[in-house]
């Protein structure tokens, strides 16, 4: 009897200690959960669940429910399903729990079971759009998997590790860099995140080598990365500003993601500083994406005023800071979560959602420029989370992230491609006889109603999609330079093709060399081969009708100063007469012969051709004779024998005799000319 009583006593003490341990684990789990540290919360809830006697069905069911919710939030899909089923078995699953169970079944690809779950919810949640969306998803997903969408998807092992990689973003003038977020072991810090059980994410990047092959990813070596979370980055159109999501750690306060910016100095990214969108400090702001025109910052937030869950919003970017903020509305946002906005360069908005009908988890959707919402199908979308698109140029190819097939719910980077016939124009804006102009703008007007303002990249280039059988006018501009116009019309084709346009802009403040001007020996007579260059000058003056120029001719140092001045004056007058004969007003032109009085000053661009010259060298007689080498001396003499022009005024024809600005004519112009900027539009 004493042995039996002792045994009962020991069991009772064990049960009491177990109950106390379970309660302590629940308290710890609740604390972690409140802070958003769901990985740590799940560990405590699991401990509490296993220590709860099976006979205590209600308590065991409630703890299973909390465990399921934590697993759901950290993408442990199969474990979440098992925990939700335990809550159902112990009759502690309410309608919300069944909704989440249905969503997890979708994410697991268990479409028949998901359909049963959502059908059962129709009675208890008849007006819930997430139930309706889930039921549609369960029925439509199997069909999507059978249909051919045209996409090819491949896992990219070069970028992936044994941890998570997500939100890839291409950068560089030729998409030669790929930035992405990763929780791999090389991330800064020693502690593991209570949210994911891995390190906090840092931003890494990979670079293409000379053969176009991706190199092994490296961490950004600057103050950008910290031992906290940095992720989901994007770039301004000029590539000079990085927008990213940061999440600070506070052991006693919930973690709210914020949007930050990092400036680029040379090839290095600076320390991130938080971008204040609103005064709201209790909402999440994440996943920034700048529109292709640079005028709007799109982002994700759960701030008040949305449709439910996380919504897509946008804020106007102005020179004085953040402007108006607006929700993207019910056509895009749902009661679920809309996340990871990004843009294809053609203006289509890509984002991920679990609120629209999909294949499970987060699916990628396309909000087109035409106002439609499209589901791109399988295999771009899968039963897992698919998100974070980035595009290589205008073509429908690039990279995205997905946790398909990963039991731990970790994300990895995949490539995608869908063949499309796309005709594009690539333009280069640069200083005439100089380098690229990264501050240039190109106005693109078409007789189909196209009216765009295109910023150029760091190398002075832009790429834009064009349509066949449309007449386009492109006007290259930059502050401090004259305009340059190009026209283009292309035919329908069965293959993708790129057309190249050049926009050499003449400086307003510095002499501009007119190449390929030839005279008869010792005379001022223009030779026939000069016509092409002079005709281009006629076009330039017609495109910039409000400028006057000084047209100058120069000789080398050989011969007397008086003779050279007379010869160069006559040569300058020959060029001016040619321009007048081709329709340029005489009072816009001033011919000047400088003889040998203004030797050429070497620009940096010319030193690439003649490495024995330095920027700033002045080709005086003394300088040339010191060279010694006869070939080099002759090259310098050739450089001195030149024809140039320099802009004198940019207000020709704008004012009347009393000095008042003339009124614009009321005559109706063609649509193309209406949209093109002119001299009085302050382009200078």
Short mmCIF file of N, CA, C and O in Angstrom, two decimals, residues 74-201:
data_model
loop_
_atom_site.label_atom_id
_atom_site.label_comp_id
_atom_site.label_asym_id
_atom_site.label_seq_id
_atom_site.Cartn_x
_atom_site.Cartn_y
_atom_site.Cartn_z
N UNK A 74 6.06 31.45 -39.74
CA UNK A 74 7.45 31.23 -40.13
C UNK A 74 7.55 30.23 -41.29
O UNK A 74 8.63 29.70 -41.57
N UNK A 75 6.43 29.99 -41.95
CA UNK A 75 6.40 29.17 -43.17
C UNK A 75 6.72 27.70 -42.94
O UNK A 75 7.17 27.01 -43.87
N UNK A 76 6.50 27.19 -41.75
CA UNK A 76 6.60 25.75 -41.51
C UNK A 76 5.25 25.14 -41.85
O UNK A 76 4.45 24.79 -40.98
N UNK A 77 4.99 25.00 -43.14
CA UNK A 77 3.64 24.70 -43.61
C UNK A 77 3.12 23.36 -43.10
O UNK A 77 2.00 23.26 -42.56
N UNK A 78 3.89 22.31 -43.25
CA UNK A 78 3.41 20.98 -42.85
C UNK A 78 3.22 20.89 -41.34
O UNK A 78 2.25 20.27 -40.87
N UNK A 79 4.12 21.48 -40.59
CA UNK A 79 3.96 21.48 -39.13
C UNK A 79 2.73 22.31 -38.73
O UNK A 79 2.03 21.96 -37.78
N UNK A 80 2.50 23.41 -39.45
CA UNK A 80 1.31 24.22 -39.16
C UNK A 80 0.04 23.42 -39.41
O UNK A 80 -0.92 23.47 -38.62
N UNK A 81 0.00 22.68 -40.53
CA UNK A 81 -1.18 21.86 -40.84
C UNK A 81 -1.42 20.83 -39.74
O UNK A 81 -2.56 20.65 -39.27
N UNK A 82 -0.35 20.16 -39.30
CA UNK A 82 -0.50 19.15 -38.24
C UNK A 82 -1.02 19.79 -36.95
O UNK A 82 -1.91 19.23 -36.28
N UNK A 83 -0.51 20.97 -36.60
CA UNK A 83 -0.95 21.64 -35.38
C UNK A 83 -2.40 22.11 -35.49
O UNK A 83 -3.19 21.99 -34.54
N UNK A 84 -2.78 22.64 -36.66
CA UNK A 84 -4.18 23.05 -36.85
C UNK A 84 -5.10 21.84 -36.76
O UNK A 84 -6.20 21.92 -36.17
N UNK A 85 -4.70 20.73 -37.33
CA UNK A 85 -5.52 19.52 -37.25
C UNK A 85 -5.68 19.04 -35.81
O UNK A 85 -6.73 18.52 -35.42
N UNK A 86 -4.63 19.22 -35.00
CA UNK A 86 -4.74 18.89 -33.57
C UNK A 86 -5.75 19.80 -32.89
O UNK A 86 -6.54 19.35 -32.04
N UNK A 87 -5.72 21.08 -33.25
CA UNK A 87 -6.70 22.01 -32.66
C UNK A 87 -8.12 21.62 -33.07
O UNK A 87 -9.06 21.72 -32.27
N UNK A 88 -8.28 21.16 -34.32
CA UNK A 88 -9.59 20.71 -34.78
C UNK A 88 -10.00 19.45 -34.01
O UNK A 88 -11.15 19.31 -33.57
N UNK A 89 -9.04 18.53 -33.82
CA UNK A 89 -9.33 17.27 -33.12
C UNK A 89 -9.77 17.52 -31.69
O UNK A 89 -10.65 16.83 -31.16
N UNK A 90 -9.17 18.52 -31.07
CA UNK A 90 -9.54 18.84 -29.69
C UNK A 90 -10.65 19.89 -29.62
O UNK A 90 -10.92 20.46 -28.57
N UNK A 91 -11.27 20.18 -30.79
CA UNK A 91 -12.44 21.06 -30.88
C UNK A 91 -12.15 22.47 -30.35
O UNK A 91 -12.97 23.08 -29.66
N UNK A 92 -10.97 23.00 -30.67
CA UNK A 92 -10.60 24.34 -30.26
C UNK A 92 -10.36 25.26 -31.47
O UNK A 92 -9.92 26.40 -31.29
N UNK A 93 -10.65 24.77 -32.65
CA UNK A 93 -10.41 25.56 -33.87
C UNK A 93 -11.66 26.34 -34.23
O UNK A 93 -12.70 25.76 -34.53
N UNK A 94 -11.55 27.66 -34.21
CA UNK A 94 -12.68 28.50 -34.63
C UNK A 94 -12.61 28.72 -36.14
O UNK A 94 -11.77 28.15 -36.84
N UNK A 95 -13.48 29.58 -36.64
CA UNK A 95 -13.54 29.80 -38.09
C UNK A 95 -12.24 30.38 -38.63
O UNK A 95 -11.78 30.01 -39.72
N UNK A 96 -11.63 31.29 -37.86
CA UNK A 96 -10.37 31.88 -38.31
C UNK A 96 -9.28 30.82 -38.43
O UNK A 96 -8.49 30.82 -39.37
N UNK A 97 -9.24 29.90 -37.46
CA UNK A 97 -8.25 28.83 -37.51
C UNK A 97 -8.48 27.93 -38.73
O UNK A 97 -7.53 27.50 -39.39
N UNK A 98 -9.75 27.65 -39.04
CA UNK A 98 -10.05 26.83 -40.21
C UNK A 98 -9.66 27.56 -41.50
O UNK A 98 -9.22 26.93 -42.47
N UNK A 99 -9.85 28.88 -41.51
CA UNK A 99 -9.42 29.67 -42.67
C UNK A 99 -7.92 29.54 -42.88
O UNK A 99 -7.44 29.30 -44.00
N UNK A 100 -7.17 29.66 -41.77
CA UNK A 100 -5.72 29.52 -41.87
C UNK A 100 -5.32 28.10 -42.25
O UNK A 100 -4.35 27.90 -43.00
N UNK A 101 -6.05 27.11 -41.76
CA UNK A 101 -5.78 25.73 -42.15
C UNK A 101 -5.97 25.55 -43.65
O UNK A 101 -5.14 24.92 -44.33
N UNK A 102 -7.06 26.10 -44.18
CA UNK A 102 -7.30 26.02 -45.62
C UNK A 102 -6.18 26.67 -46.41
O UNK A 102 -5.73 26.14 -47.45
N UNK A 103 -5.69 27.81 -45.94
CA UNK A 103 -4.60 28.50 -46.62
C UNK A 103 -3.31 27.69 -46.58
O UNK A 103 -2.55 27.65 -47.55
N UNK A 104 -3.06 27.01 -45.45
CA UNK A 104 -1.88 26.16 -45.35
C UNK A 104 -2.00 24.94 -46.26
O UNK A 104 -1.02 24.48 -46.85
N UNK A 105 -3.20 24.40 -46.39
CA UNK A 105 -3.40 23.27 -47.29
C UNK A 105 -3.16 23.68 -48.74
O UNK A 105 -2.58 22.91 -49.52
N UNK A 106 -3.58 24.89 -49.09
CA UNK A 106 -3.26 25.41 -50.43
C UNK A 106 -1.75 25.49 -50.62
O UNK A 106 -1.21 25.09 -51.66
N UNK A 107 -1.08 26.01 -49.61
CA UNK A 107 0.37 26.20 -49.69
C UNK A 107 1.10 24.87 -49.75
O UNK A 107 2.22 24.79 -50.26
N UNK A 108 0.47 23.82 -49.27
CA UNK A 108 1.05 22.49 -49.31
C UNK A 108 0.68 21.74 -50.60
O UNK A 108 1.12 20.62 -50.82
N UNK A 109 -0.14 22.38 -51.43
CA UNK A 109 -0.59 21.72 -52.66
C UNK A 109 -1.67 20.69 -52.44
O UNK A 109 -1.97 19.91 -53.34
N UNK A 110 -2.27 20.69 -51.25
CA UNK A 110 -3.35 19.73 -50.94
C UNK A 110 -4.68 20.37 -51.31
O UNK A 110 -5.46 20.80 -50.46
N UNK A 111 -4.95 20.45 -52.62
CA UNK A 111 -6.06 21.25 -53.10
C UNK A 111 -7.43 20.65 -52.78
O UNK A 111 -8.39 21.38 -52.49
N UNK A 112 -7.57 19.33 -52.80
CA UNK A 112 -8.86 18.71 -52.48
C UNK A 112 -9.23 18.93 -51.01
O UNK A 112 -10.38 19.26 -50.70
N UNK A 113 -8.24 18.75 -50.13
CA UNK A 113 -8.50 18.98 -48.70
C UNK A 113 -8.80 20.46 -48.45
O UNK A 113 -9.67 20.80 -47.63
N UNK A 114 -8.09 21.34 -49.17
CA UNK A 114 -8.35 22.77 -49.01
C UNK A 114 -9.76 23.11 -49.46
O UNK A 114 -10.46 23.90 -48.80
N UNK A 115 -10.20 22.53 -50.58
CA UNK A 115 -11.55 22.80 -51.07
C UNK A 115 -12.60 22.38 -50.03
O UNK A 115 -13.57 23.12 -49.79
N UNK A 116 -12.41 21.23 -49.40
CA UNK A 116 -13.35 20.78 -48.37
C UNK A 116 -13.39 21.77 -47.21
O UNK A 116 -14.46 22.08 -46.68
N UNK A 117 -12.23 22.24 -46.80
CA UNK A 117 -12.16 23.16 -45.67
C UNK A 117 -12.87 24.46 -45.98
O UNK A 117 -13.65 24.98 -45.17
N UNK A 118 -12.63 25.02 -47.17
CA UNK A 118 -13.25 26.29 -47.52
C UNK A 118 -14.76 26.13 -47.74
O UNK A 118 -15.54 27.04 -47.41
N UNK A 119 -15.18 25.01 -48.29
CA UNK A 119 -16.62 24.77 -48.45
C UNK A 119 -17.31 24.71 -47.11
O UNK A 119 -18.43 25.22 -46.94
N UNK A 120 -16.64 24.10 -46.12
CA UNK A 120 -17.23 24.02 -44.78
C UNK A 120 -17.33 25.40 -44.13
O UNK A 120 -18.18 25.61 -43.26
N UNK A 121 -16.47 26.32 -44.55
CA UNK A 121 -16.47 27.66 -43.96
C UNK A 121 -17.52 28.58 -44.56
O UNK A 121 -17.78 29.66 -44.03
N UNK A 122 -18.11 28.19 -45.68
CA UNK A 122 -19.07 29.07 -46.35
C UNK A 122 -20.26 29.40 -45.45
O UNK A 122 -20.83 30.49 -45.53
N UNK A 123 -20.64 28.46 -44.59
CA UNK A 123 -21.79 28.70 -43.71
C UNK A 123 -21.42 29.64 -42.57
O UNK A 123 -22.20 30.54 -42.21
N UNK A 124 -20.24 29.43 -41.96
CA UNK A 124 -19.86 30.25 -40.81
C UNK A 124 -19.25 31.59 -41.20
O UNK A 124 -19.27 32.55 -40.42
N UNK A 125 -18.68 31.68 -42.41
CA UNK A 125 -18.08 32.94 -42.87
C UNK A 125 -18.57 33.22 -44.29
O UNK A 125 -17.79 33.27 -45.25
N UNK A 126 -19.88 33.43 -44.46
CA UNK A 126 -20.45 33.51 -45.81
C UNK A 126 -20.00 34.72 -46.61
O UNK A 126 -19.97 34.68 -47.84
N UNK A 127 -19.65 35.80 -45.94
CA UNK A 127 -19.31 37.03 -46.66
C UNK A 127 -17.81 37.35 -46.60
O UNK A 127 -17.41 38.46 -46.93
N UNK A 128 -17.03 36.38 -46.17
CA UNK A 128 -15.60 36.64 -46.07
C UNK A 128 -14.94 36.44 -47.44
O UNK A 128 -14.94 35.33 -47.97
N UNK A 129 -14.36 37.48 -48.04
CA UNK A 129 -13.77 37.33 -49.38
C UNK A 129 -12.59 36.38 -49.40
O UNK A 129 -12.29 35.80 -50.45
N UNK A 130 -11.91 36.19 -48.26
CA UNK A 130 -10.78 35.28 -48.24
C UNK A 130 -11.24 33.83 -48.37
O UNK A 130 -10.52 32.99 -48.93
N UNK A 131 -12.42 33.53 -47.86
CA UNK A 131 -12.97 32.18 -48.02
C UNK A 131 -13.32 31.95 -49.49
O UNK A 131 -13.00 30.90 -50.06
N UNK A 132 -13.98 32.92 -50.09
CA UNK A 132 -14.34 32.79 -51.51
C UNK A 132 -13.10 32.67 -52.37
O UNK A 132 -13.04 31.84 -53.30
N UNK A 133 -12.08 33.48 -52.07
CA UNK A 133 -10.84 33.43 -52.83
C UNK A 133 -10.15 32.09 -52.64
O UNK A 133 -9.62 31.50 -53.60
N UNK A 134 -10.15 31.58 -51.40
CA UNK A 134 -9.53 30.28 -51.14
C UNK A 134 -10.21 29.16 -51.87
O UNK A 134 -9.54 28.25 -52.40
N UNK A 135 -11.54 29.19 -51.92
CA UNK A 135 -12.29 28.14 -52.62
C UNK A 135 -11.99 28.19 -54.13
O UNK A 135 -11.78 27.15 -54.77
N UNK A 136 -11.95 29.41 -54.69
CA UNK A 136 -11.59 29.54 -56.11
C UNK A 136 -10.18 29.03 -56.36
O UNK A 136 -9.91 28.37 -57.37
N UNK A 137 -9.27 29.35 -55.45
CA UNK A 137 -7.89 28.91 -55.61
C UNK A 137 -7.80 27.39 -55.64
O UNK A 137 -7.09 26.81 -56.48
N UNK A 138 -8.48 26.73 -54.71
CA UNK A 138 -8.42 25.27 -54.63
C UNK A 138 -8.95 24.62 -55.91
O UNK A 138 -8.49 23.54 -56.31
N UNK A 139 -9.92 25.27 -56.54
CA UNK A 139 -10.50 24.71 -57.75
C UNK A 139 -9.72 25.07 -59.01
O UNK A 139 -9.68 24.30 -59.98
N UNK A 140 -9.09 26.27 -59.02
CA UNK A 140 -8.40 26.75 -60.22
C UNK A 140 -6.94 26.29 -60.30
O UNK A 140 -6.39 26.12 -61.39
N UNK A 141 -6.30 26.10 -59.13
CA UNK A 141 -4.87 25.80 -59.11
C UNK A 141 -4.51 24.54 -59.91
O UNK A 141 -3.53 24.54 -60.66
N UNK A 142 -5.27 23.44 -59.77
CA UNK A 142 -4.91 22.25 -60.56
C UNK A 142 -4.94 22.51 -62.06
O UNK A 142 -4.12 21.96 -62.81
N UNK A 143 -5.87 23.35 -62.51
CA UNK A 143 -5.94 23.67 -63.93
C UNK A 143 -4.73 24.51 -64.36
O UNK A 143 -4.19 24.31 -65.45
N UNK A 144 -4.34 25.47 -63.52
CA UNK A 144 -3.16 26.29 -63.84
C UNK A 144 -1.92 25.41 -64.02
O UNK A 144 -1.09 25.67 -64.89
N UNK A 145 -1.80 24.38 -63.19
CA UNK A 145 -0.62 23.52 -63.28
C UNK A 145 -0.60 22.73 -64.58
O UNK A 145 0.47 22.30 -65.04
N UNK A 146 -1.77 22.54 -65.19
CA UNK A 146 -1.85 21.78 -66.44
C UNK A 146 -1.68 22.68 -67.67
O UNK A 146 -1.36 22.19 -68.76
N UNK A 147 -1.88 23.98 -67.50
CA UNK A 147 -1.82 24.90 -68.65
C UNK A 147 -0.39 25.39 -68.87
O UNK A 147 0.37 25.57 -67.92
N UNK A 148 -0.05 25.65 -70.13
CA UNK A 148 1.28 26.17 -70.47
C UNK A 148 1.24 27.69 -70.44
O UNK A 148 0.50 28.32 -71.19
N UNK A 149 2.05 28.28 -69.58
CA UNK A 149 2.06 29.74 -69.45
C UNK A 149 3.14 30.40 -70.28
O UNK A 149 3.14 31.63 -70.44
N UNK A 150 4.09 29.63 -70.77
CA UNK A 150 5.18 30.21 -71.55
C UNK A 150 6.41 30.54 -70.74
O UNK A 150 7.44 30.92 -71.30
N UNK A 151 6.33 30.41 -69.42
CA UNK A 151 7.46 30.74 -68.56
C UNK A 151 8.38 29.54 -68.37
O UNK A 151 7.93 28.39 -68.28
N UNK A 152 9.68 29.83 -68.32
CA UNK A 152 10.69 28.85 -67.93
C UNK A 152 11.32 29.32 -66.63
O UNK A 152 11.75 30.47 -66.53
N UNK A 153 11.36 28.44 -65.64
CA UNK A 153 11.86 28.79 -64.30
C UNK A 153 12.99 27.84 -63.92
O UNK A 153 12.86 26.62 -64.09
N UNK A 154 14.10 28.40 -63.42
CA UNK A 154 15.24 27.58 -63.00
C UNK A 154 15.80 28.10 -61.68
O UNK A 154 15.96 29.31 -61.51
N UNK A 155 16.12 27.18 -60.79
CA UNK A 155 16.76 27.55 -59.53
C UNK A 155 18.21 27.94 -59.81
O UNK A 155 18.91 27.24 -60.54
N UNK A 156 18.66 29.05 -59.22
CA UNK A 156 19.99 29.58 -59.48
C UNK A 156 20.90 29.31 -58.28
O UNK A 156 20.97 30.10 -57.34
N UNK A 157 21.61 28.20 -58.35
CA UNK A 157 22.42 27.77 -57.21
C UNK A 157 23.55 28.74 -56.91
O UNK A 157 24.02 28.82 -55.77
N UNK A 158 24.04 29.49 -57.90
CA UNK A 158 25.16 30.40 -57.66
C UNK A 158 24.81 31.44 -56.61
O UNK A 158 25.68 31.91 -55.86
N UNK A 159 23.53 31.81 -56.49
CA UNK A 159 23.12 32.83 -55.54
C UNK A 159 22.67 32.24 -54.19
O UNK A 159 22.59 32.97 -53.20
N UNK A 160 22.36 30.95 -54.17
CA UNK A 160 21.68 30.37 -53.02
C UNK A 160 22.64 29.70 -52.04
O UNK A 160 23.72 29.23 -52.40
N UNK A 161 22.21 29.68 -50.78
CA UNK A 161 22.98 29.06 -49.70
C UNK A 161 22.08 28.07 -48.98
O UNK A 161 21.01 27.70 -49.47
N UNK A 162 22.50 27.65 -47.79
CA UNK A 162 21.68 26.75 -46.97
C UNK A 162 20.70 27.52 -46.09
O UNK A 162 20.05 26.93 -45.24
N UNK A 163 20.64 28.82 -46.28
CA UNK A 163 19.69 29.64 -45.56
C UNK A 163 18.75 30.31 -46.57
O UNK A 163 18.53 29.77 -47.65
N UNK A 164 18.24 31.46 -46.26
CA UNK A 164 17.25 32.10 -47.12
C UNK A 164 17.87 33.20 -47.96
O UNK A 164 18.74 33.94 -47.50
N UNK A 165 17.42 33.30 -49.21
CA UNK A 165 17.74 34.41 -50.11
C UNK A 165 16.44 34.91 -50.73
O UNK A 165 15.63 34.10 -51.17
N UNK A 166 16.28 36.21 -50.78
CA UNK A 166 15.01 36.72 -51.30
C UNK A 166 15.17 38.13 -51.84
O UNK A 166 16.20 38.79 -51.64
N UNK A 167 14.14 38.61 -52.53
CA UNK A 167 14.07 39.95 -53.11
C UNK A 167 15.29 40.30 -53.95
O UNK A 167 16.01 41.26 -53.66
N UNK A 168 15.56 39.56 -55.03
CA UNK A 168 16.66 39.94 -55.92
C UNK A 168 16.33 41.24 -56.64
O UNK A 168 15.17 41.53 -56.93
N UNK A 169 17.35 42.03 -56.94
CA UNK A 169 17.15 43.29 -57.65
C UNK A 169 18.36 43.56 -58.53
O UNK A 169 19.47 43.72 -58.05
N UNK A 170 18.14 43.60 -59.85
CA UNK A 170 19.20 43.88 -60.80
C UNK A 170 19.54 45.36 -60.79
O UNK A 170 18.67 46.22 -60.60
N UNK A 171 20.81 45.66 -61.02
CA UNK A 171 21.28 47.04 -61.04
C UNK A 171 22.42 47.16 -62.03
O UNK A 171 22.93 46.16 -62.54
N UNK A 172 22.83 48.40 -62.29
CA UNK A 172 23.90 48.64 -63.25
C UNK A 172 23.33 48.98 -64.61
O UNK A 172 22.19 48.66 -64.94
N UNK A 173 24.16 49.66 -65.42
CA UNK A 173 23.70 50.09 -66.73
C UNK A 173 23.30 48.94 -67.63
O UNK A 173 22.43 49.08 -68.48
N UNK A 174 23.93 47.79 -67.46
CA UNK A 174 23.62 46.62 -68.28
C UNK A 174 23.16 45.44 -67.42
O UNK A 174 23.37 44.27 -67.79
N UNK A 175 22.54 45.72 -66.29
CA UNK A 175 22.06 44.68 -65.37
C UNK A 175 23.16 43.72 -65.00
O UNK A 175 22.95 42.50 -64.93
N UNK A 176 24.36 44.25 -64.75
CA UNK A 176 25.51 43.40 -64.46
C UNK A 176 25.70 43.15 -62.98
O UNK A 176 26.64 42.46 -62.58
N UNK A 177 24.81 43.68 -62.13
CA UNK A 177 24.87 43.42 -60.70
C UNK A 177 23.51 42.92 -60.22
O UNK A 177 22.47 43.35 -60.71
N UNK A 178 23.54 41.98 -59.26
CA UNK A 178 22.31 41.49 -58.65
C UNK A 178 22.45 41.62 -57.14
O UNK A 178 23.34 41.04 -56.53
N UNK A 179 21.57 42.42 -56.56
CA UNK A 179 21.51 42.59 -55.11
C UNK A 179 20.37 41.72 -54.57
O UNK A 179 19.32 41.58 -55.20
N UNK A 180 20.57 41.16 -53.39
CA UNK A 180 19.50 40.38 -52.76
C UNK A 180 19.76 40.30 -51.26
O UNK A 180 20.86 40.62 -50.78
N UNK A 181 18.74 39.89 -50.52
CA UNK A 181 18.85 39.76 -49.06
C UNK A 181 19.06 38.30 -48.71
O UNK A 181 18.51 37.40 -49.36
N UNK A 182 19.86 38.04 -47.68
CA UNK A 182 20.16 36.66 -47.29
C UNK A 182 20.43 36.57 -45.80
O UNK A 182 20.98 37.50 -45.20
N UNK A 183 20.03 35.43 -45.22
CA UNK A 183 20.31 35.14 -43.81
C UNK A 183 21.46 34.14 -43.69
O UNK A 183 21.60 33.49 -42.65
N UNK A 184 22.28 34.01 -44.71
CA UNK A 184 23.40 33.06 -44.71
C UNK A 184 24.38 33.39 -43.59
O UNK A 184 24.36 34.48 -43.01
N UNK A 185 25.28 32.48 -43.33
CA UNK A 185 26.20 32.62 -42.20
C UNK A 185 27.12 33.82 -42.32
O UNK A 185 27.64 34.32 -41.32
N UNK A 186 27.33 34.33 -43.53
CA UNK A 186 28.22 35.47 -43.71
C UNK A 186 27.57 36.79 -43.30
O UNK A 186 28.24 37.83 -43.28
N UNK A 187 26.29 36.78 -42.98
CA UNK A 187 25.62 38.00 -42.51
C UNK A 187 26.23 38.45 -41.18
O UNK A 187 26.73 37.63 -40.41
N UNK A 188 26.18 39.76 -40.95
CA UNK A 188 26.77 40.31 -39.73
C UNK A 188 25.99 39.85 -38.49
O UNK A 188 24.82 39.48 -38.56
N UNK A 189 26.66 39.93 -37.34
CA UNK A 189 26.03 39.57 -36.08
C UNK A 189 26.23 38.11 -35.74
O UNK A 189 26.49 37.27 -36.61
N UNK A 190 26.10 37.81 -34.45
CA UNK A 190 26.28 36.44 -33.97
C UNK A 190 24.98 35.80 -33.49
O UNK A 190 24.86 34.58 -33.45
N UNK A 191 24.00 36.64 -33.13
CA UNK A 191 22.76 36.11 -32.57
C UNK A 191 21.81 35.64 -33.68
O UNK A 191 21.82 36.17 -34.79
N UNK A 192 21.00 34.65 -33.35
CA UNK A 192 19.98 34.17 -34.26
C UNK A 192 18.67 34.90 -34.02
O UNK A 192 18.32 35.21 -32.89
N UNK A 193 17.97 35.17 -35.09
CA UNK A 193 16.72 35.90 -35.00
C UNK A 193 15.64 35.07 -34.32
O UNK A 193 15.47 33.88 -34.62
N UNK A 194 14.90 35.70 -33.42
CA UNK A 194 13.77 35.03 -32.80
C UNK A 194 12.60 34.88 -33.75
O UNK A 194 11.66 34.16 -33.47
N UNK A 195 12.67 35.57 -34.89
CA UNK A 195 11.60 35.48 -35.88
C UNK A 195 11.79 34.26 -36.77
O UNK A 195 10.86 33.50 -37.03
N UNK A 196 13.02 34.07 -37.25
CA UNK A 196 13.28 33.03 -38.25
C UNK A 196 14.13 31.88 -37.74
O UNK A 196 14.17 30.82 -38.37
N UNK A 197 14.86 32.08 -36.66
CA UNK A 197 15.79 31.07 -36.19
C UNK A 197 17.11 31.09 -36.93
O UNK A 197 17.96 30.23 -36.72
N UNK A 198 17.30 32.06 -37.82
CA UNK A 198 18.55 32.24 -38.54
C UNK A 198 19.12 33.61 -38.20
O UNK A 198 18.55 34.35 -37.41
N UNK A 199 20.24 33.95 -38.83
CA UNK A 199 20.78 35.29 -38.64
C UNK A 199 19.85 36.33 -39.25
O UNK A 199 19.05 36.03 -40.14
N UNK A 200 19.97 37.56 -38.76
CA UNK A 200 19.25 38.65 -39.40
C UNK A 200 19.81 38.85 -40.81
O UNK A 200 21.00 38.66 -41.07
N UNK A 201 18.95 39.26 -41.72
CA UNK A 201 19.33 39.35 -43.13
C UNK A 201 20.24 40.55 -43.38
O UNK A 201 20.09 41.62 -42.77
#
